[in-house]
Coordinates of C-alpha atoms in Angstrom, one line a residue:
M26 CA 59.7 19.1 -80.8
Y27 CA 61.1 22.6 -80.9
R28 CA 59.2 25.9 -80.6
G29 CA 61.2 29.1 -81.1
K30 CA 60.3 32.2 -79.2
D31 CA 59.1 35.4 -80.9
R32 CA 61.9 37.8 -80.2
G33 CA 61.1 41.4 -81.3
E34 CA 64.1 43.6 -81.8
D35 CA 62.6 47.0 -82.4
Y36 CA 61.1 48.7 -79.3
L37 CA 59.2 52.0 -79.4
F38 CA 59.9 52.7 -75.7
K39 CA 63.1 52.0 -73.9
E40 CA 61.3 50.6 -70.8
L41 CA 59.9 47.9 -73.0
M42 CA 63.3 46.7 -74.0
P43 CA 64.9 43.6 -72.3
F44 CA 65.9 44.4 -68.7
G45 CA 64.3 47.9 -69.2
G46 CA 67.2 49.0 -71.3
Q47 CA 69.4 49.5 -68.2
L48 CA 72.2 47.1 -69.1
E49 CA 75.7 48.4 -69.7
E50 CA 76.1 48.2 -73.5
E51 CA 79.9 47.9 -73.1
N52 CA 79.7 44.8 -71.0
R53 CA 82.0 42.0 -72.3
W54 CA 79.2 39.4 -72.5
L55 CA 77.0 41.7 -74.6
K56 CA 79.8 42.4 -76.9
I57 CA 80.5 38.7 -77.4
K58 CA 76.7 38.2 -77.9
G59 CA 76.9 40.5 -80.9
M60 CA 79.4 38.2 -82.5
I61 CA 77.1 35.1 -82.5
P62 CA 74.6 34.5 -85.4
W63 CA 71.8 33.5 -83.1
G64 CA 69.1 33.3 -85.7
E65 CA 71.0 30.9 -88.0
L66 CA 72.1 28.7 -85.1
E67 CA 68.6 28.5 -83.7
G68 CA 67.4 27.3 -87.1
E69 CA 70.1 24.6 -87.1
Y70 CA 69.2 23.7 -83.5
A71 CA 65.6 23.2 -84.4
K72 CA 66.5 20.5 -87.0
Y73 CA 67.5 18.1 -84.2
F74 CA 63.9 18.0 -82.9
S75 CA 60.8 16.3 -84.3
D76 CA 57.5 18.1 -85.1
R77 CA 55.7 16.3 -82.3
G78 CA 56.1 15.9 -78.5
R79 CA 57.1 18.1 -75.7
P80 CA 59.0 21.3 -76.8
G81 CA 62.7 21.2 -76.3
L82 CA 64.9 23.6 -74.4
D83 CA 65.3 27.1 -75.8
G84 CA 68.0 27.1 -78.5
R85 CA 69.6 30.4 -77.5
L86 CA 69.7 29.3 -73.9
V87 CA 71.5 26.0 -74.8
I88 CA 74.0 27.6 -77.2
G89 CA 74.6 30.4 -74.7
L90 CA 75.4 28.0 -71.9
F91 CA 77.7 25.9 -74.1
L92 CA 79.8 29.0 -74.9
L93 CA 79.6 30.5 -71.3
K94 CA 80.8 27.2 -69.9
H95 CA 83.9 27.0 -72.0
M96 CA 84.7 30.7 -71.8
S97 CA 84.5 30.7 -68.0
N98 CA 86.0 27.2 -67.6
K99 CA 83.2 26.1 -65.2
S100 CA 81.4 22.9 -64.6
D101 CA 77.8 22.3 -65.7
R102 CA 76.4 22.9 -62.2
E103 CA 78.4 26.1 -61.7
V104 CA 77.2 27.4 -65.1
I105 CA 73.6 26.9 -64.0
W106 CA 74.1 28.6 -60.7
E107 CA 75.9 31.5 -62.4
L108 CA 73.1 31.9 -64.9
Q109 CA 70.6 32.2 -62.0
E110 CA 72.7 35.0 -60.4
N111 CA 74.2 36.9 -63.3
V112 CA 72.0 39.4 -65.2
Y113 CA 74.5 39.7 -68.0
W114 CA 74.7 35.9 -68.5
Q115 CA 70.9 35.9 -68.8
A116 CA 71.1 38.7 -71.3
F117 CA 73.7 36.7 -73.2
C118 CA 71.2 33.8 -73.4
S119 CA 68.5 36.2 -74.8
F120 CA 66.4 36.4 -71.6
E121 CA 63.9 39.4 -71.8
G122 CA 64.1 40.1 -68.1
F123 CA 65.9 39.0 -64.9
V124 CA 64.8 35.5 -63.9
R125 CA 65.3 34.3 -60.3
S126 CA 64.2 30.7 -60.7
K127 CA 66.4 27.8 -61.9
Q128 CA 65.9 27.3 -65.6
L129 CA 67.2 23.8 -66.1
N130 CA 69.2 21.0 -64.4
S131 CA 72.9 20.3 -65.2
S132 CA 71.8 16.8 -66.5
S133 CA 69.7 18.5 -69.2
L134 CA 72.9 19.9 -70.7
T135 CA 74.4 16.5 -70.8
K136 CA 71.4 15.0 -72.6
I137 CA 71.2 17.9 -75.1
R138 CA 74.9 17.6 -75.9
Q139 CA 74.5 13.9 -76.7
R140 CA 71.5 14.8 -78.9
L141 CA 73.4 17.5 -80.9
G142 CA 76.8 15.9 -81.2
P143 CA 79.9 17.2 -83.0
K144 CA 78.0 18.1 -86.2
F145 CA 76.1 20.9 -84.5
T146 CA 79.4 22.1 -82.8
K147 CA 81.0 22.4 -86.2
E148 CA 78.1 24.5 -87.5
L149 CA 78.4 26.7 -84.4
E150 CA 82.1 27.2 -85.1
E151 CA 81.8 27.9 -88.8
K152 CA 78.8 30.3 -88.6
T153 CA 80.5 32.2 -85.8
Y154 CA 83.8 32.5 -87.7
R155 CA 81.9 33.8 -90.7
V156 CA 80.5 36.6 -88.6
L157 CA 84.0 37.4 -87.2
I158 CA 85.5 37.4 -90.8
K159 CA 82.6 39.5 -92.1
K160 CA 83.2 42.1 -89.3
K161 CA 86.9 42.0 -90.2
I162 CA 87.9 40.9 -86.7
I163 CA 89.8 38.0 -88.4
K164 CA 91.7 38.7 -91.6
G165 CA 93.1 36.1 -93.9
K166 CA 96.9 36.1 -93.8
G167 CA 99.6 33.5 -93.7
M168 CA 98.8 30.1 -92.1
L169 CA 100.6 28.3 -89.3
V170 CA 100.0 24.6 -88.8
D171 CA 100.7 22.2 -86.0
A172 CA 99.1 19.3 -84.0
T173 CA 98.6 18.5 -80.4
V174 CA 97.2 15.8 -78.2
V175 CA 94.3 16.8 -75.9
P176 CA 94.5 14.4 -72.9
E177 CA 91.5 12.4 -71.7
K178 CA 90.8 12.4 -67.9
I179 CA 91.7 8.8 -67.3
K180 CA 94.0 7.2 -64.8
Y181 CA 97.5 6.4 -66.1
P182 CA 97.0 2.9 -67.6
N183 CA 99.1 -0.2 -66.9
D184 CA 98.4 -3.8 -68.0
I185 CA 97.6 -5.3 -64.5
G186 CA 95.5 -2.3 -63.5
L187 CA 93.5 -2.6 -66.8
L188 CA 92.9 -6.4 -66.2
N189 CA 91.8 -5.6 -62.6
D190 CA 89.3 -3.1 -63.9
V191 CA 87.9 -5.8 -66.2
R192 CA 87.8 -8.4 -63.5
K193 CA 86.0 -6.1 -61.0
W194 CA 83.3 -5.2 -63.5
V195 CA 82.7 -8.9 -64.4
V196 CA 82.6 -9.9 -60.7
E197 CA 80.0 -7.2 -60.1
R198 CA 77.8 -8.6 -62.9
L199 CA 78.2 -12.1 -61.5
K200 CA 77.1 -10.8 -58.1
E201 CA 73.9 -9.5 -59.7
V202 CA 73.3 -12.9 -61.4
S203 CA 73.7 -14.5 -57.9
E204 CA 71.0 -12.2 -56.5
I205 CA 68.6 -13.0 -59.4
T206 CA 69.1 -16.8 -59.4
G207 CA 70.3 -17.5 -55.9
E208 CA 73.2 -19.5 -57.4
K209 CA 76.5 -19.3 -55.5
I210 CA 79.3 -18.5 -58.0
R211 CA 82.9 -19.0 -57.0
T212 CA 84.8 -16.0 -58.5
Y213 CA 88.0 -15.9 -56.3
R214 CA 87.4 -12.2 -56.0
R215 CA 89.1 -11.9 -52.6
K216 CA 92.2 -13.7 -53.7
A217 CA 92.4 -11.6 -56.9
K218 CA 91.9 -8.4 -54.9
R219 CA 94.7 -9.3 -52.5
L220 CA 97.0 -10.1 -55.4
Y221 CA 96.3 -6.8 -57.1
L222 CA 96.7 -4.7 -53.9
S223 CA 99.9 -6.5 -52.9
F224 CA 101.3 -5.7 -56.4
A225 CA 100.1 -2.1 -56.5
K226 CA 101.5 -1.2 -53.1
R227 CA 105.0 -2.3 -53.9
K228 CA 107.3 0.7 -54.8
Q229 CA 109.8 -1.4 -56.7
K230 CA 108.5 -4.1 -59.0
T231 CA 110.8 -6.6 -60.7
K232 CA 110.2 -7.9 -64.2
K233 CA 109.6 -11.4 -62.8
M234 CA 107.1 -10.1 -60.4
I235 CA 105.2 -8.2 -63.1
E236 CA 105.1 -11.3 -65.3
Q237 CA 103.9 -13.5 -62.5
T238 CA 101.2 -11.1 -61.4
K239 CA 100.0 -10.5 -65.0
K240 CA 99.8 -14.3 -65.5
Q241 CA 97.6 -14.8 -62.5
M242 CA 95.4 -11.8 -63.3
L243 CA 94.9 -13.2 -66.8
Q244 CA 93.8 -16.5 -65.3
Y245 CA 91.2 -14.8 -63.0
V246 CA 89.9 -12.7 -65.9
K247 CA 89.6 -15.7 -68.1
R248 CA 87.7 -17.7 -65.5
N249 CA 85.3 -14.8 -64.7
L250 CA 84.6 -14.0 -68.4
G251 CA 83.7 -17.7 -69.0
Q252 CA 81.3 -17.5 -66.0
I253 CA 79.5 -14.4 -67.1
K254 CA 79.2 -15.6 -70.7
D255 CA 77.3 -18.7 -69.6
R256 CA 74.9 -16.6 -67.4
V257 CA 74.3 -13.4 -69.3
H258 CA 70.9 -14.6 -70.5
Q259 CA 69.7 -14.2 -66.9
F260 CA 69.4 -10.4 -67.3
D261 CA 66.5 -8.6 -69.0
Y262 CA 66.7 -8.2 -72.7
F263 CA 67.9 -4.6 -72.9
V264 CA 70.3 -5.0 -69.9
Q265 CA 71.6 -8.1 -71.6
K266 CA 72.5 -6.3 -74.8
E267 CA 74.4 -3.6 -72.9
I268 CA 76.3 -6.2 -70.8
E269 CA 77.2 -8.2 -74.0
K270 CA 78.8 -5.1 -75.5
K271 CA 81.0 -4.7 -72.4
I272 CA 81.8 -8.4 -72.4
E273 CA 82.9 -8.1 -76.0
L274 CA 85.3 -5.2 -75.0
A275 CA 86.5 -7.2 -71.9
Q276 CA 87.3 -10.2 -74.2
K277 CA 89.2 -7.9 -76.5
I278 CA 91.3 -6.5 -73.7
Y279 CA 92.0 -10.0 -72.4
E280 CA 93.1 -11.3 -75.8
Q281 CA 95.4 -8.2 -76.3
Q282 CA 97.0 -8.6 -72.9
Y283 CA 97.3 -12.4 -73.3
R284 CA 99.0 -12.0 -76.7
M285 CA 101.4 -9.3 -75.3
Y286 CA 102.2 -11.6 -72.4
K287 CA 102.9 -14.6 -74.6
E288 CA 105.0 -12.7 -77.2
K289 CA 106.7 -10.6 -74.4
V290 CA 106.0 -7.3 -76.2
N291 CA 104.7 -3.9 -74.9
K292 CA 102.7 -2.7 -77.8
I293 CA 100.0 -4.0 -80.1
E294 CA 97.9 -2.4 -82.9
G295 CA 94.6 -0.9 -81.7
R296 CA 95.6 -1.3 -78.0
V297 CA 92.8 -0.6 -75.6
V298 CA 94.1 1.4 -72.5
S299 CA 90.9 2.1 -70.7
F300 CA 87.9 -0.2 -69.9
W301 CA 85.6 2.8 -69.4
R302 CA 86.7 4.8 -72.5
E303 CA 87.7 2.2 -75.1
Y304 CA 88.1 4.7 -77.8
V305 CA 91.2 6.3 -76.2
R306 CA 94.5 5.3 -77.7
P307 CA 98.1 5.9 -76.7
I308 CA 99.8 8.7 -78.8
K309 CA 103.6 8.7 -78.9
R310 CA 105.0 12.2 -78.3
G311 CA 107.4 13.5 -81.0
K312 CA 109.1 15.9 -78.6
G313 CA 111.1 15.7 -75.4
G314 CA 109.7 16.3 -71.9
G315 CA 108.5 14.3 -69.0
K316 CA 105.8 12.4 -70.9
E317 CA 106.7 9.9 -73.7
V318 CA 103.1 8.9 -74.3
E319 CA 99.8 10.8 -74.1
F320 CA 96.3 9.4 -74.0
G321 CA 93.7 11.3 -75.9
P322 CA 92.7 12.5 -79.4
K323 CA 95.2 14.1 -81.8
V324 CA 94.0 17.4 -83.2
C325 CA 95.4 19.2 -86.3
L326 CA 95.3 23.0 -86.0
S327 CA 95.8 26.0 -88.2
H328 CA 96.6 29.5 -86.8
V329 CA 95.5 32.6 -88.8
D330 CA 95.7 36.1 -87.5
G331 CA 95.8 35.1 -83.9
M332 CA 92.9 32.6 -84.1
T333 CA 93.2 28.8 -83.9
F334 CA 91.0 26.6 -86.0
V335 CA 90.4 22.8 -85.6
D336 CA 90.9 21.1 -89.0
E337 CA 91.3 17.4 -88.1
F338 CA 90.2 15.4 -85.1
R339 CA 90.9 11.7 -84.6
H340 CA 91.5 9.3 -81.7
D341 CA 94.0 7.2 -83.6
N342 CA 97.7 7.9 -83.9
Y343 CA 98.3 9.5 -87.3
S344 CA 100.8 11.8 -88.9
E345 CA 99.6 15.4 -89.1
A346 CA 102.0 16.1 -92.0
K347 CA 100.3 13.8 -94.5
V348 CA 99.7 15.6 -97.8
E349 CA 95.9 14.8 -97.6
I350 CA 95.6 16.5 -94.2
V351 CA 97.6 19.6 -95.3
E352 CA 95.5 19.8 -98.5
Q353 CA 92.3 19.7 -96.4
Q354 CA 93.7 22.5 -94.1
I355 CA 94.3 24.7 -97.2
K356 CA 90.8 23.9 -98.4
N357 CA 89.3 24.9 -95.0
Y358 CA 91.2 28.2 -95.2
E359 CA 89.9 28.9 -98.7
E360 CA 86.3 28.1 -97.6
R361 CA 86.6 30.5 -94.6
F362 CA 88.4 33.4 -96.3
G363 CA 87.6 33.0 -100.0
K364 CA 91.2 32.8 -101.0
K365 CA 94.3 30.7 -100.5
P366 CA 96.9 31.5 -97.8
V367 CA 99.9 33.6 -98.8
S368 CA 102.2 31.3 -96.9
L369 CA 102.2 28.1 -94.9
T370 CA 104.6 27.5 -92.0
G371 CA 105.0 24.3 -90.0
D372 CA 107.8 22.4 -88.2
Q373 CA 110.3 20.2 -90.1
L374 CA 107.9 17.3 -90.1
Y375 CA 105.7 19.1 -92.7
G376 CA 108.6 19.7 -95.0
N377 CA 108.3 16.4 -97.0
R378 CA 108.5 16.3 -100.7
E379 CA 104.7 15.8 -101.2
N380 CA 103.8 18.9 -99.2
R381 CA 106.5 21.0 -100.9
Q382 CA 105.0 20.0 -104.3
L383 CA 101.5 20.7 -103.1
L384 CA 102.3 24.2 -102.0
K385 CA 104.3 24.8 -105.2
D386 CA 101.3 23.7 -107.3
Q387 CA 98.9 26.0 -105.4
E388 CA 101.4 28.9 -105.4
I389 CA 101.6 29.1 -101.7
R390 CA 105.0 30.1 -100.3
D391 CA 106.4 27.6 -97.8
A392 CA 108.8 28.2 -94.9
F393 CA 110.8 24.9 -95.1
K394 CA 114.5 24.6 -95.3
P395 CA 115.4 24.2 -99.1
L396 CA 116.6 20.8 -100.3
G397 CA 119.9 20.5 -102.1
R398 CA 122.6 23.1 -102.5
K399 CA 122.3 26.7 -101.3
S400 CA 121.2 29.2 -103.9
E401 CA 122.6 32.7 -104.6
N402 CA 119.8 34.3 -102.6
S403 CA 120.4 31.9 -99.7
Q404 CA 121.0 34.7 -97.1
R405 CA 117.7 36.4 -97.9
Q406 CA 116.0 33.0 -97.8
E407 CA 117.5 32.1 -94.5
Q408 CA 116.3 35.4 -92.9
Y409 CA 112.8 34.7 -94.2
L410 CA 112.9 31.1 -92.8
R411 CA 114.1 32.3 -89.4
R412 CA 111.4 34.9 -89.2
K413 CA 108.7 32.4 -90.2
Q414 CA 109.9 29.8 -87.8
R415 CA 109.9 32.4 -85.0
E416 CA 106.2 33.0 -85.9
R417 CA 105.5 29.3 -85.0
N418 CA 105.8 30.4 -81.4
L419 CA 102.3 31.9 -81.8
I420 CA 100.6 28.6 -82.4
E421 CA 102.7 26.8 -79.8
G422 CA 101.7 29.5 -77.3
D423 CA 98.1 29.4 -78.3
I424 CA 98.0 25.6 -77.7
G425 CA 99.5 26.1 -74.2
N426 CA 97.1 28.9 -73.5
A427 CA 94.1 26.8 -74.5
K428 CA 95.3 23.9 -72.3
E429 CA 95.9 26.2 -69.3
H430 CA 92.8 28.4 -69.4
Y431 CA 90.1 26.8 -71.6
G432 CA 89.9 23.2 -70.2
L433 CA 92.0 21.5 -72.9
S434 CA 94.4 20.0 -70.4
G435 CA 91.8 17.3 -69.8
I436 CA 88.6 16.3 -71.6
R437 CA 85.6 16.0 -69.3
Y438 CA 82.9 14.8 -71.7
H439 CA 83.2 11.1 -71.2
Y440 CA 81.9 9.6 -74.4
V441 CA 83.4 9.4 -77.9
E442 CA 81.6 12.2 -79.5
G443 CA 81.9 14.4 -76.4
S444 CA 85.7 14.5 -76.8
E445 CA 85.4 16.4 -80.2
M446 CA 82.7 18.7 -78.8
W447 CA 84.9 19.6 -75.8
V448 CA 87.9 20.4 -78.0
R449 CA 86.0 22.4 -80.6
L450 CA 84.1 24.5 -78.0
G451 CA 87.4 25.1 -76.1
F452 CA 89.1 26.6 -79.1
L453 CA 86.0 28.5 -80.1
A454 CA 85.8 30.0 -76.6
K455 CA 89.5 31.1 -76.8
N456 CA 88.9 32.7 -80.2
L457 CA 85.9 34.6 -79.0
K458 CA 87.9 36.0 -76.1
I459 CA 90.6 37.2 -78.6
A460 CA 87.8 38.8 -80.7
L461 CA 86.5 40.5 -77.6
A462 CA 89.9 42.0 -76.9
R463 CA 90.0 43.4 -80.5
V464 CA 86.7 45.2 -80.3
S465 CA 87.1 46.5 -76.7

């Protein structure tokens, strides 16, 4: 159930205004507050609650804390503490006066995020961007496109470490079965642990050593999986269903690792690299640098007038230069600004024939190196291309800035829908900070 507060905006006497009318109107948080369509968002928020039951958390408080968290790059606990201490944060969240008491627990934010999901985050994005466009803080110009991987906060995976994670989890469940039934189950957990630690502590690992250790670890995992499958019925019904899901994932990891071991290959389609976040996939980097592979979702971005928009979000490894994705990015631009972009600039990956034809059909000027022989106006065209490619530094710099200052160097919402929420809120927070700089 959700029950919105009656928020009067017109006050006859200043002393009756929120906080007695004594807040500094030029404060940055109050300026950003004026960019948020609170009424519309609160209406969307109310749709996620039924007509019965205990009233949910105040919509403006929840939305305000989402934004404050990502604009300040703080944890949930730190945000709750800051809200309790900071009068301008309370005003941002539409409090009518200074409140000294704690308003909610950090766990409440986790639960409400899981209830709202990415769908609400997209609504928050689009409705806020509409306000910024209406106020002419963002103006439709040319569009830059690029993609990046936002890393998940997982340990760097290796095959033996992944098998050991599976083995440890299964052994813990077998231990619980032993406590329920009194049965003594031989799991060889001490031998398996010694094997793994002996391997992990070695600085130099030969190919033969890796293969032997992996073979033994596969044997331990196979034995333990068989044991837990035979005894999973000993758990309560709801616990059993949850454990069966994890067993299914553990079996998938075992089968993938066994196949790679037998075929002596290092990659396989749909490879699981984390037992705790099975949706994470390895993404091969297209550029140089210290990292050849990253682990996290791939995000397609468009950059317009200094703002970065999230157009596509997936956990699988896909090509951002597919014509379907570029077409969707143009469509998103048109929905936001009511017109098509004047130009589209991307790296050489975007310059395939399908994208060139798409832009030609939609009368959008591209910034790709022409195919075939040079034309008579090649010098002028080259100057235009060099200028446009230099502009690509803007989107590259924005991606780096978001990863450095807005938490996009590592996703901390540890469930599949949370990853998208983290990324979208991170870029929205960055865009609001840019909008603040323009109105200050």
